[in-house]
Amino acid sequence: MELPYHEDVSPGTGGLPPRAWYAGSDAPVLSLNGSWRFRLSPGAAVEDESFAADGFDAAAWNEVVVPGHWVLQGHGAPVYTNQMYPFPVDPPRVPTENPTGDHLRGFDLPDDWPAGGDATLRFDGVESCARVWLNGSLLGEFKGSRLPHEFAVGALLRPRDNVLAVRVHQWSSGSYLEDQDQWWLPGVFRDVTLTHRPEGAVRDHFTHASYDHRDGTGTLRVESDVAGRVTVPELGIDVATGESATVAVEPWSAERPRLYDGVLATPGERVPLRIGFRTVALKDGLITVNGRPILFRGVNRHEFHPETGRAVDLGTMRTDVRLMKMHNINAVRTAHYPPHPAFLDLCDELGLWVIDECDLETHGFTMRQWRGNPVDDERWTPALLDRAARTVERDKNHPSVVIWSLGNECGTGRGLTAMAEWIRARDPGRLLHYEGDPSCADTDMYSRMYADHAEVERIGRREDGGPQARGALPFILCEYAHAMGNGPGGLSDYQRLFETYERLQGGFVWEWADHGLKHPTLGYAYGGDFGEELHDGNFVCDGLCFPDRRPSPGLTEYKRVIQPVRFAHDADTGTVRVTNLYDFADLSDLSFEWTYHSDGADGDVPSVSGPLDVPPDLGPGQSVELKLPEPPATARDAETWLHLSALVCEETNWAALDHSVAFADFPVTARPPVPVATGARPRRRGYDLTLGPGRFDVRTGELRALGDITLPSAPRLDVWRAPTDNDDGAPWQPDTRYGPLWRALGLHRMHHRIDGLEVEEDALTVRTRVAPAARYLALRTVYRWTSDGTALRLAVSVTPEGDWEAPLPRLGVRLGLPAVYRRAHWFGSAGEAYPDTRAAARMGWWSSWVEQLQTPYLRPQENGARADVRWAELRTGFDGPGVRIVGDPAFWFTARPWSTEELDAATHRTDLVPGDTLWVHLDHGQRGIGSQSCGPGVLPQYELRAAFAEFALTFSLAEPGR
């Protein structure tokens, strides 16, 4: 049976060979982006091909915007799966129900379009298979959605009334090679352009620009299929193509992305060159650039926009790269396909190491134990080689690209070996990556996903076993720290390993941005919100940024963990140690400051600050010790902290002046003891008992009011949190999934029994048993209330009863205040923090509206805790009346306009509606976050085990003003 073109395994027919991408030459270019006529059919053969004939009338058709996806423009719906193919697996066949979009675009040539020569029609991205006609003539067809395809069309063009017809099939044999944990979004989603090719124009060129770190020289050689000359005025270079020139240069690196402007001139065209001199090598078992080992502080990046899907505009690309640079990220893996070529231009310009990944993943075959996997079926090898060639040829002139990746999650097979052999022969100046083959037979590095900390340390020590050849290779985590929902946790612990063991050359967090699609009623939609038959829910929302590119707390945490300057403080000697963690750069681009600030009665007021005189020429790996001024006098009377910071001292193309690159906080003087409020006598009248400013129900011992503030919900022990994605874990994870376990134990429905109530001379003591139904587990909890007449102190003791094998989500007190108290002040950490996500928790005095304390994760879950809080106030406005809470010891502070139960029940942000109660959590302990939505769970040191605990909270009325 002869298969139709969209089902055969060939990469396509009629196209031109792949070549390097470039923009800005003097050859005329006509963009064919814009509004196209469009017709959607339910199957590949429902409509005939008459629409491509000259003179076809498409006036009754709809319109779509190109670049774009028709399913995001009112025609059908997107589908999200992680690894499951959303169609029956029978390679290379696809369903008869195959949405097919016919596209028509009429155009005229500009009046100044040159006569003669040829012209090239280019498609930079079409999902997943296209057949193309121009003026009624069939050009050919192609597969390879995230790769360019070109056709020679000069002989078919006419000055007026040209008609370009494109038939796009959502499913094709190529879909089996593109199972890449993302939305399936058919359409013409990248640029369509027509370029004039005059006689003698450049067809393809390869810029080789190496750097010799020993003598500081660069060698430039440009290969071109059409002879010409290469000039670089700044370097005085003027040579013929194919010839080499060696001159003194500044090298290119991600830290100092030095580019030189040049020109390749042939008889028919002038092509701009952006040249970065650098040499990539595997040396002594390490990945090196310009003779030095590098450490990847990276992210994986899918292309995504919340409104246009993978049709990403240049402004969004620049935003992505600038945000990465601003958060100390130095590398990006283009998961799992080559990005829009303009993105790589930005990586060249602003400075990022790039692992450029081929458009290849066959993940769904794991469900068949890799039976029928195309990468081990020689019939598919031409398609695999075509994808490898289109990736390498398109992107070979980018200095930012230091590693080629064969693809992702494809198992193993002969096709991968063929790809590796072809790439090595074509471009020996870069290294090869692939994660899916533990033998590392075709790669220059050992790469893993989501290995836990203990295994990574074994690998760092070269105690991981495996093939002998693998043991000599460097190691990277191509994916780790799954950034889904609240998290990821454990980043600092990974980074310590990377910086300890030379073999560990860093990793790439999964991933850059949540893929929530804008939805008219749900805010942002994820898998299942479009009625998909099969889907993987909110697993598509696993980024360090929200879809609109607002940084999540996870990105702020990552920035702090990977910051390129380390500070250490010796309180005994009053000195600070500054260490340069860059791979290449000195510290001349940074200025340094110190600040002493105190927690005084008037809030956090910087009492003394000044410059820190760090030598600007402090090189990579070097340290300096500097003497600090004495702490201010206020340090004797209040808790005082030292804040150190490194700031950008000159505006750059990615950061404004004084942008913070690194910081650290150190305690200088200890927190003074918290006064114990005691001495006042309880007074009883009927069912009411008054103790200082507190009014209690004598039958239950519950606090009903504080002064004139009636409490909607009395303070009582709380152990439940709305499980995070990492709490719930992934079904395939071997560790215990604690979210479901907590529900099975009933921690979300604890019962509170009063076992005793004692009114003493100066205290009210309430003894309770807090336990879930149907379980023998319990927490014996004693509340002891005292007062000095003004402040009301609650001392809590908790004793576990039974066999608590599972850790607790949290341990603390929850109470409700009237919703009018919606302004929070506190002294503690600035942003969201949990035991294993607190590296970025800068200490100080802070103020915020309660609404702004919420982290808007796309699937609502536990969020917003502030760590190490000494005191917190909830007021009616910035200086309005309210309640002050002081902790002994410091506590975790969370305030929400909805309850944990409402948060737990919500599936989207729009489900959360503020009510009449402000819910306040004052936690003695919190469990860590981990990364178990796809990676390892919480490390033992960040677990919260059920154990005897004591803590105290003091409540008082906060008067208006400060």
Coordinates of C-alpha atoms in Angstrom, one line a residue, residues 234-739:
E234 CA 37.5 46.8 13.3
L235 CA 40.1 44.1 13.0
G236 CA 41.6 45.2 9.7
I237 CA 40.6 41.9 8.1
D238 CA 40.1 41.7 4.3
V239 CA 40.5 38.2 2.9
A240 CA 38.9 36.0 0.3
T241 CA 36.4 33.4 1.3
G242 CA 38.1 30.2 2.3
E243 CA 41.2 32.0 3.5
S244 CA 42.2 32.5 7.1
A245 CA 43.2 35.6 9.1
T246 CA 44.7 35.5 12.6
V247 CA 44.6 38.7 14.7
A248 CA 44.5 39.8 18.3
V249 CA 40.8 39.8 19.5
E250 CA 38.6 39.9 22.5
P251 CA 37.0 36.5 22.8
W252 CA 33.2 35.8 23.0
S253 CA 31.7 34.3 26.1
A254 CA 28.3 34.3 27.7
E255 CA 29.7 36.7 30.4
R256 CA 31.4 39.0 27.9
P257 CA 29.6 38.5 24.5
R258 CA 32.0 40.4 22.3
L259 CA 30.9 40.5 18.7
Y260 CA 32.6 41.9 15.7
D261 CA 30.7 43.2 12.7
G262 CA 31.8 42.0 9.3
V263 CA 30.6 41.6 5.7
L264 CA 30.6 38.7 3.3
A265 CA 30.5 40.2 -0.2
T266 CA 29.9 38.1 -3.3
P267 CA 29.1 39.4 -6.8
G268 CA 25.4 39.4 -6.1
E269 CA 25.0 40.0 -2.4
R270 CA 26.4 41.6 0.8
V271 CA 25.7 39.5 3.9
P272 CA 26.3 40.9 7.4
L273 CA 28.4 38.8 9.8
R274 CA 28.3 38.9 13.5
I275 CA 31.5 37.2 14.6
G276 CA 32.3 35.9 18.0
F277 CA 35.7 34.3 18.5
R278 CA 35.6 31.2 20.8
T279 CA 36.8 27.7 20.9
V280 CA 34.8 24.8 22.4
A281 CA 36.6 21.6 23.4
L282 CA 36.5 18.6 25.6
K283 CA 39.7 18.8 27.6
D284 CA 40.8 16.7 30.5
G285 CA 37.2 15.3 30.8
L286 CA 35.6 18.8 31.0
I287 CA 33.6 21.0 28.7
T288 CA 35.8 24.0 28.1
V289 CA 35.4 27.3 26.2
N290 CA 38.5 29.3 25.4
G291 CA 40.5 27.0 27.5
R292 CA 38.5 27.3 30.7
P293 CA 35.8 24.9 32.1
I294 CA 32.4 26.4 32.3
L295 CA 29.5 25.9 34.8
F296 CA 26.0 25.9 33.3
R297 CA 23.5 27.9 35.3
G298 CA 20.8 27.1 32.8
V299 CA 17.2 26.8 32.0
N300 CA 15.2 24.8 29.4
R301 CA 13.1 27.0 27.2
H302 CA 10.1 26.0 25.1
E303 CA 8.9 28.7 22.7
F304 CA 5.6 30.0 24.1
H305 CA 3.3 33.0 24.3
P306 CA 0.0 32.8 26.2
E307 CA -2.0 34.2 23.4
T308 CA -0.2 33.1 20.2
G309 CA 1.3 29.8 21.3
R310 CA 4.6 29.1 19.5
A311 CA 4.2 32.1 17.3
V312 CA 6.5 34.2 19.5
D313 CA 7.3 37.8 18.6
L314 CA 10.7 39.4 18.7
G315 CA 9.8 41.5 21.7
T316 CA 8.9 38.4 23.8
M317 CA 12.1 36.7 22.7
R318 CA 14.1 39.7 23.9
T319 CA 12.2 39.8 27.2
D320 CA 13.0 36.2 27.7
V321 CA 16.8 36.7 27.2
R322 CA 16.9 39.9 29.2
L323 CA 15.1 38.2 32.1
M324 CA 17.4 35.3 32.0
K325 CA 20.4 37.6 32.2
M326 CA 18.8 39.6 35.0
H327 CA 18.4 36.4 37.0
N328 CA 22.0 35.3 36.6
I329 CA 21.1 32.5 34.1
N330 CA 24.0 31.9 31.7
A331 CA 22.7 29.1 29.5
V332 CA 19.6 27.8 27.7
R333 CA 18.8 24.4 26.3
T334 CA 16.3 24.9 23.4
A335 CA 13.9 22.2 24.5
H336 CA 13.1 20.3 22.4
Y337 CA 13.8 21.9 19.0
P338 CA 15.6 24.8 17.5
P339 CA 14.0 28.1 18.4
H340 CA 13.2 30.9 16.1
P341 CA 16.5 31.9 14.6
A342 CA 16.2 35.5 15.9
F343 CA 16.3 34.1 19.5
L344 CA 19.8 32.8 18.8
D345 CA 20.8 36.3 17.5
L346 CA 19.8 37.6 20.9
C347 CA 21.8 34.9 22.7
D348 CA 24.8 36.0 20.6
E349 CA 24.2 39.6 21.4
L350 CA 23.3 39.5 25.1
G351 CA 25.4 36.4 26.0
L352 CA 24.0 32.9 26.7
W353 CA 25.6 29.5 26.2
V354 CA 23.2 27.5 24.1
I355 CA 22.6 23.8 23.7
D356 CA 20.7 23.7 20.4
E357 CA 18.4 20.7 20.3
C358 CA 17.2 19.0 17.2
D359 CA 13.4 18.8 16.5
L360 CA 13.2 15.2 17.7
E361 CA 11.4 13.3 20.5
T362 CA 9.6 10.0 20.4
H363 CA 8.7 9.9 24.1
G364 CA 5.3 8.1 23.6
F365 CA 7.1 4.9 22.6
T366 CA 8.1 4.4 26.2
M367 CA 4.5 3.2 26.7
R368 CA 5.4 0.4 24.2
Q369 CA 8.8 -0.3 25.8
W370 CA 10.2 1.5 22.7
R371 CA 8.8 -1.1 20.3
G372 CA 8.6 0.5 16.9
N373 CA 10.7 3.5 17.9
P374 CA 11.6 5.4 14.8
V375 CA 15.1 6.2 15.9
D376 CA 16.0 2.5 15.7
D377 CA 14.2 1.9 12.4
E378 CA 16.4 2.5 9.3
R379 CA 13.3 3.5 7.3
W380 CA 13.2 6.7 9.4
T381 CA 16.9 7.5 9.2
P382 CA 16.6 9.9 6.2
A383 CA 14.1 11.9 8.2
L384 CA 16.3 12.0 11.2
L385 CA 19.4 13.1 9.2
D386 CA 17.3 15.7 7.5
R387 CA 16.3 17.2 10.9
A388 CA 19.9 17.1 12.1
A389 CA 21.1 18.8 8.9
R390 CA 18.4 21.5 9.0
T391 CA 19.3 22.3 12.7
V392 CA 23.1 22.4 12.2
E393 CA 23.1 24.2 8.8
R394 CA 20.6 26.9 10.0
D395 CA 22.4 27.7 13.3
K396 CA 26.0 27.0 12.6
N397 CA 27.1 30.6 12.5
H398 CA 26.0 31.5 16.1
P399 CA 28.8 31.8 18.6
S400 CA 26.3 31.2 21.4
V401 CA 25.7 27.7 20.2
V402 CA 28.4 25.6 21.9
I403 CA 26.7 22.2 21.9
W404 CA 24.4 20.3 19.5
S405 CA 21.8 18.0 21.1
L406 CA 20.5 15.1 19.0
G407 CA 17.0 15.4 20.5
N408 CA 15.1 14.4 23.7
E409 CA 13.7 11.2 25.2
C410 CA 14.0 9.1 22.1
G411 CA 15.5 6.0 23.7
T412 CA 18.4 4.6 21.7
G413 CA 19.0 3.5 18.1
R414 CA 20.9 3.5 14.9
G415 CA 19.3 6.7 13.7
L416 CA 20.8 8.6 16.6
T417 CA 24.2 7.2 15.8
A418 CA 23.8 8.3 12.1
M419 CA 22.9 11.8 13.2
A420 CA 25.9 12.0 15.6
E421 CA 28.3 10.8 12.9
W422 CA 26.9 13.4 10.4
I423 CA 27.1 16.3 12.8
R424 CA 30.7 15.4 13.9
A425 CA 31.8 15.4 10.3
R426 CA 30.0 18.6 9.5
D427 CA 31.0 20.6 12.6
P428 CA 33.8 19.2 14.7
G429 CA 34.1 22.5 16.5
R430 CA 31.2 21.9 18.8
L431 CA 30.3 19.1 21.3
L432 CA 27.4 16.7 21.2
H433 CA 24.7 16.1 23.8
Y434 CA 22.0 13.4 24.2
E435 CA 20.5 12.3 27.5
G436 CA 18.7 9.2 26.6
D437 CA 21.6 6.8 26.1
P438 CA 23.4 5.9 29.4
S439 CA 26.3 4.4 27.4
C440 CA 27.1 7.9 26.0
A441 CA 28.2 6.2 22.9
D442 CA 27.4 9.2 20.7
T443 CA 28.0 12.1 23.0
D444 CA 30.7 14.2 24.6
M445 CA 29.1 14.4 28.0
Y446 CA 27.1 12.3 30.5
S447 CA 23.6 13.8 30.8
R448 CA 20.8 13.0 33.1
M449 CA 17.3 14.2 34.1
Y450 CA 16.1 14.6 37.7
A451 CA 18.8 12.6 39.3
D452 CA 18.5 13.2 43.1
H453 CA 21.2 14.9 45.2
A454 CA 22.8 11.7 46.4
E455 CA 23.2 10.3 43.0
V456 CA 24.6 13.5 41.6
E457 CA 27.2 13.5 44.4
R458 CA 28.1 9.9 43.5
I459 CA 28.5 11.0 39.9
G460 CA 30.7 14.0 41.0
R461 CA 32.9 11.6 42.9
R462 CA 33.0 9.3 39.9
E463 CA 31.4 6.5 41.9
D464 CA 28.4 6.0 39.6
G465 CA 29.6 3.0 37.8
G466 CA 28.6 2.5 34.2
P467 CA 30.8 2.1 31.1
Q468 CA 34.4 3.0 31.5
A469 CA 34.3 5.6 28.7
R470 CA 31.4 7.4 30.4
G471 CA 33.4 7.7 33.6
A472 CA 35.8 10.0 31.8
L473 CA 33.1 12.4 30.6
P474 CA 31.8 15.6 32.2
F475 CA 28.3 15.5 33.7
I476 CA 25.4 17.9 33.3
L477 CA 21.8 17.7 34.5
C478 CA 20.0 18.6 31.2
E479 CA 16.8 18.8 33.3
Y480 CA 16.4 19.2 37.0
A481 CA 14.5 21.2 39.6
H482 CA 11.1 20.8 38.1
A483 CA 9.6 24.3 38.4
M484 CA 5.9 23.3 38.6
G485 CA 3.8 25.4 40.9
N486 CA 5.3 26.2 44.2
G487 CA 9.0 25.5 44.0
P488 CA 11.4 24.1 43.0
G489 CA 13.0 23.2 46.3
G490 CA 16.6 22.0 46.9
L491 CA 18.3 24.3 44.4
S492 CA 20.9 25.4 46.9
D493 CA 21.8 21.8 47.7
Y494 CA 22.3 21.0 44.0
Q495 CA 24.4 24.1 43.5
R496 CA 26.7 23.2 46.4
L497 CA 27.4 19.9 44.6
F498 CA 28.0 21.6 41.3
E499 CA 30.6 23.9 42.9
T500 CA 32.2 21.1 44.9
Y501 CA 32.9 18.5 42.2
E502 CA 34.7 19.5 39.0
R503 CA 33.0 16.8 36.9
L504 CA 29.6 18.4 37.6
Q505 CA 29.3 21.2 35.1
G506 CA 25.8 22.4 36.2
G507 CA 22.4 22.0 34.9
F508 CA 19.2 23.3 33.3
V509 CA 16.1 23.9 35.3
W510 CA 12.9 22.6 33.8
E511 CA 11.7 25.1 32.6
W512 CA 11.5 28.8 31.7
A513 CA 7.8 29.7 31.5
D514 CA 4.4 28.2 32.3
H515 CA 2.4 27.3 29.2
G516 CA -0.9 28.6 30.3
L517 CA -3.1 29.7 27.4
K518 CA -5.2 32.8 27.8
H519 CA -8.8 31.8 28.4
P520 CA -11.9 34.0 28.5
T521 CA -13.3 32.6 31.8
L522 CA -10.5 30.6 33.4
G523 CA -7.7 33.2 33.3
Y524 CA -5.0 30.8 32.0
A525 CA -6.0 27.3 30.7
Y526 CA -4.0 24.1 30.9
G527 CA -4.5 20.5 29.8
G528 CA -8.1 19.4 30.0
D529 CA -9.6 22.9 29.8
F530 CA -10.4 22.4 26.1
G531 CA -12.2 19.1 26.4
E532 CA -9.2 17.0 25.3
E533 CA -9.8 13.2 25.1
L534 CA -6.3 12.7 26.6
H535 CA -4.3 15.3 28.5
D536 CA -1.8 15.8 31.2
G537 CA -3.5 18.5 33.2
N538 CA -1.4 21.3 34.5
F539 CA 1.9 19.5 33.9
V540 CA 2.3 22.1 31.1
C541 CA 2.6 24.8 33.8
D542 CA 6.1 24.1 35.1
G543 CA 8.0 27.3 34.5
L544 CA 10.1 29.8 36.5
C545 CA 8.0 32.6 34.9
F546 CA 4.2 32.9 34.7
P547 CA 2.9 32.9 31.1
D548 CA 3.0 36.8 31.0
R549 CA 6.7 36.5 32.0
R550 CA 6.2 37.8 35.6
P551 CA 9.0 36.0 37.6
S552 CA 7.8 33.4 40.0
P553 CA 9.4 33.0 43.5
G554 CA 11.2 30.1 41.9
L555 CA 13.0 32.3 39.5
T556 CA 13.9 34.7 42.3
E557 CA 15.3 31.8 44.3
Y558 CA 17.3 30.5 41.3
K559 CA 18.8 33.9 40.8
R560 CA 20.1 34.0 44.3
V561 CA 21.3 30.4 44.3
I562 CA 23.4 30.9 41.1
Q563 CA 24.6 34.4 41.7
P564 CA 28.1 34.9 40.5
V565 CA 29.5 36.5 43.6
R566 CA 29.7 34.9 47.0
F567 CA 29.8 36.8 50.3
A568 CA 31.0 35.5 53.7
H569 CA 31.0 37.5 57.0
D570 CA 33.1 37.0 60.1
A571 CA 31.3 38.8 62.9
D572 CA 34.3 38.4 65.3
T573 CA 36.8 40.2 63.1
G574 CA 34.3 42.5 61.3
T575 CA 35.5 41.4 57.9
V576 CA 33.7 40.3 54.7
R577 CA 35.1 37.8 52.1
V578 CA 34.0 38.4 48.5
T579 CA 34.6 35.6 45.9
N580 CA 34.2 35.9 42.1
L581 CA 32.3 32.9 40.8
Y582 CA 32.3 33.9 37.1
D583 CA 34.0 31.6 34.7
F584 CA 35.7 34.4 32.7
A585 CA 34.8 37.9 33.9
D586 CA 36.4 40.0 36.6
L587 CA 34.2 42.3 38.8
S588 CA 34.8 45.5 37.0
D589 CA 31.2 45.7 35.8
L590 CA 29.9 45.7 39.4
S591 CA 29.8 48.0 42.3
F592 CA 29.5 46.8 45.9
E593 CA 27.7 48.2 48.9
W594 CA 27.2 47.4 52.6
T595 CA 24.2 48.4 54.8
Y596 CA 23.5 47.9 58.5
H597 CA 19.8 47.9 59.3
S598 CA 17.9 47.3 62.6
D599 CA 14.5 46.2 63.7
G600 CA 13.6 49.1 65.8
A601 CA 10.4 50.6 67.0
D602 CA 10.1 52.7 63.9
G603 CA 10.6 49.8 61.5
D604 CA 13.6 48.9 59.3
V605 CA 15.6 52.1 58.8
P606 CA 19.1 51.8 57.2
S607 CA 21.3 53.3 59.8
V608 CA 24.6 53.2 58.0
S609 CA 25.6 52.3 54.5
G610 CA 28.5 52.8 52.1
P611 CA 30.6 51.4 49.4
L612 CA 32.6 48.2 49.6
D613 CA 35.9 48.6 47.9
V614 CA 36.2 45.3 46.0
P615 CA 39.1 45.3 43.5
P616 CA 37.5 45.5 40.0
D617 CA 40.2 43.2 38.6
L618 CA 39.4 40.4 41.0
G619 CA 39.5 37.4 38.6
P620 CA 37.4 34.3 38.3
G621 CA 37.8 32.1 41.4
Q622 CA 39.7 34.8 43.3
S623 CA 38.6 36.1 46.8
V624 CA 39.4 39.2 48.8
E625 CA 38.9 40.0 52.5
L626 CA 37.8 43.5 53.5
K627 CA 37.3 45.3 56.8
L628 CA 33.9 46.7 57.5
P629 CA 33.0 49.8 59.6
E630 CA 31.7 49.1 63.1
P631 CA 28.0 48.5 63.4
P632 CA 25.9 51.5 64.4
A633 CA 25.0 52.3 68.0
T634 CA 21.4 51.0 67.4
A635 CA 22.9 47.5 67.2
R636 CA 23.2 47.4 70.9
D637 CA 19.5 47.9 71.5
A638 CA 17.9 46.1 68.5
E639 CA 18.4 43.2 66.2
T640 CA 20.7 44.3 63.5
W641 CA 21.6 42.8 60.1
L642 CA 24.3 43.4 57.6
H643 CA 23.2 43.5 54.0
L644 CA 25.8 43.2 51.2
S645 CA 25.1 43.7 47.5
A646 CA 26.7 43.7 44.1
L647 CA 25.1 46.0 41.6
V648 CA 25.5 46.7 37.9
C649 CA 27.6 50.0 37.7
E650 CA 27.0 50.8 34.1
E651 CA 23.8 50.3 32.1
T652 CA 24.0 47.3 29.7
N653 CA 21.8 45.9 26.9
W654 CA 20.1 43.7 29.5
A655 CA 20.2 45.6 32.8
A656 CA 19.6 49.1 34.1
L657 CA 22.1 50.9 36.3
D658 CA 22.1 49.5 39.9
H659 CA 20.4 46.3 39.0
S660 CA 21.2 43.8 41.8
V661 CA 23.3 40.9 40.7
A662 CA 24.1 39.3 44.1
F663 CA 23.4 39.9 47.8
A664 CA 23.7 38.3 51.2
D665 CA 22.4 39.0 54.7
F666 CA 24.2 38.3 57.9
P667 CA 23.0 38.8 61.5
V668 CA 25.2 41.2 63.5
T669 CA 23.4 41.3 66.8
A670 CA 20.9 38.8 68.2
R671 CA 17.3 39.5 68.6
P672 CA 16.4 40.8 72.1
P673 CA 14.3 38.4 74.3
V674 CA 10.6 38.7 73.7
P675 CA 8.9 40.0 76.9
V676 CA 6.5 37.4 78.5
A677 CA 3.1 39.0 78.9
T678 CA 1.8 37.9 82.3
G679 CA 0.3 39.2 85.5
A680 CA -3.2 40.1 84.5
R681 CA -6.1 38.1 86.1
P682 CA -8.8 36.4 84.1
R683 CA -12.3 37.8 84.8
R684 CA -15.4 35.8 84.1
R685 CA -18.9 37.1 83.4
G686 CA -21.5 34.5 82.3
Y687 CA -20.0 32.5 79.3
D688 CA -17.4 35.2 78.7
L689 CA -14.0 35.3 80.2
T690 CA -11.8 38.4 79.9
L691 CA -8.0 38.3 80.0
G692 CA -6.3 41.5 79.2
P693 CA -7.5 42.6 75.7
G694 CA -8.8 39.1 75.0
R695 CA -12.4 37.9 75.4
F696 CA -12.9 34.1 75.5
D697 CA -15.8 31.7 75.4
V698 CA -15.4 29.9 78.7
R699 CA -17.2 26.8 77.4
T700 CA -14.6 26.2 74.6
G701 CA -11.7 28.3 75.7
E702 CA -11.6 29.9 72.2
L703 CA -10.6 33.5 71.8
R704 CA -13.6 35.4 70.4
A705 CA -12.3 39.0 70.4
L706 CA -9.1 41.0 70.8
G707 CA -10.2 44.4 72.1
D708 CA -13.0 45.6 69.9
I709 CA -12.0 43.2 67.1
T710 CA -14.3 40.2 66.8
L711 CA -12.6 37.2 65.4
P712 CA -14.5 35.3 62.7
S713 CA -12.3 32.2 63.6
A714 CA -10.4 31.6 66.8
P715 CA -6.7 30.7 66.9
R716 CA -6.2 26.9 66.9
L717 CA -3.7 24.3 65.8
D718 CA -3.4 23.8 62.0
V719 CA -1.4 21.1 60.1
W720 CA -3.0 21.2 56.7
R721 CA -1.8 23.1 53.6
A722 CA -3.4 23.0 50.1
P723 CA -0.9 20.4 48.5
T724 CA 1.5 21.8 46.0
D725 CA 2.2 20.1 42.7
N726 CA 5.4 18.8 44.4
D727 CA 3.5 17.6 47.4
D728 CA 1.2 15.6 45.1
G729 CA 4.1 14.3 43.2
A730 CA 4.2 12.5 39.9
P731 CA 2.6 9.0 39.4
W732 CA 5.9 7.6 38.2
Q733 CA 8.0 8.9 41.1
P734 CA 9.3 6.1 43.4
D735 CA 9.2 8.2 46.5
T736 CA 6.0 8.5 48.6
R737 CA 3.6 11.0 47.2
Y738 CA 2.7 12.9 50.4
G739 CA -0.3 15.0 49.1

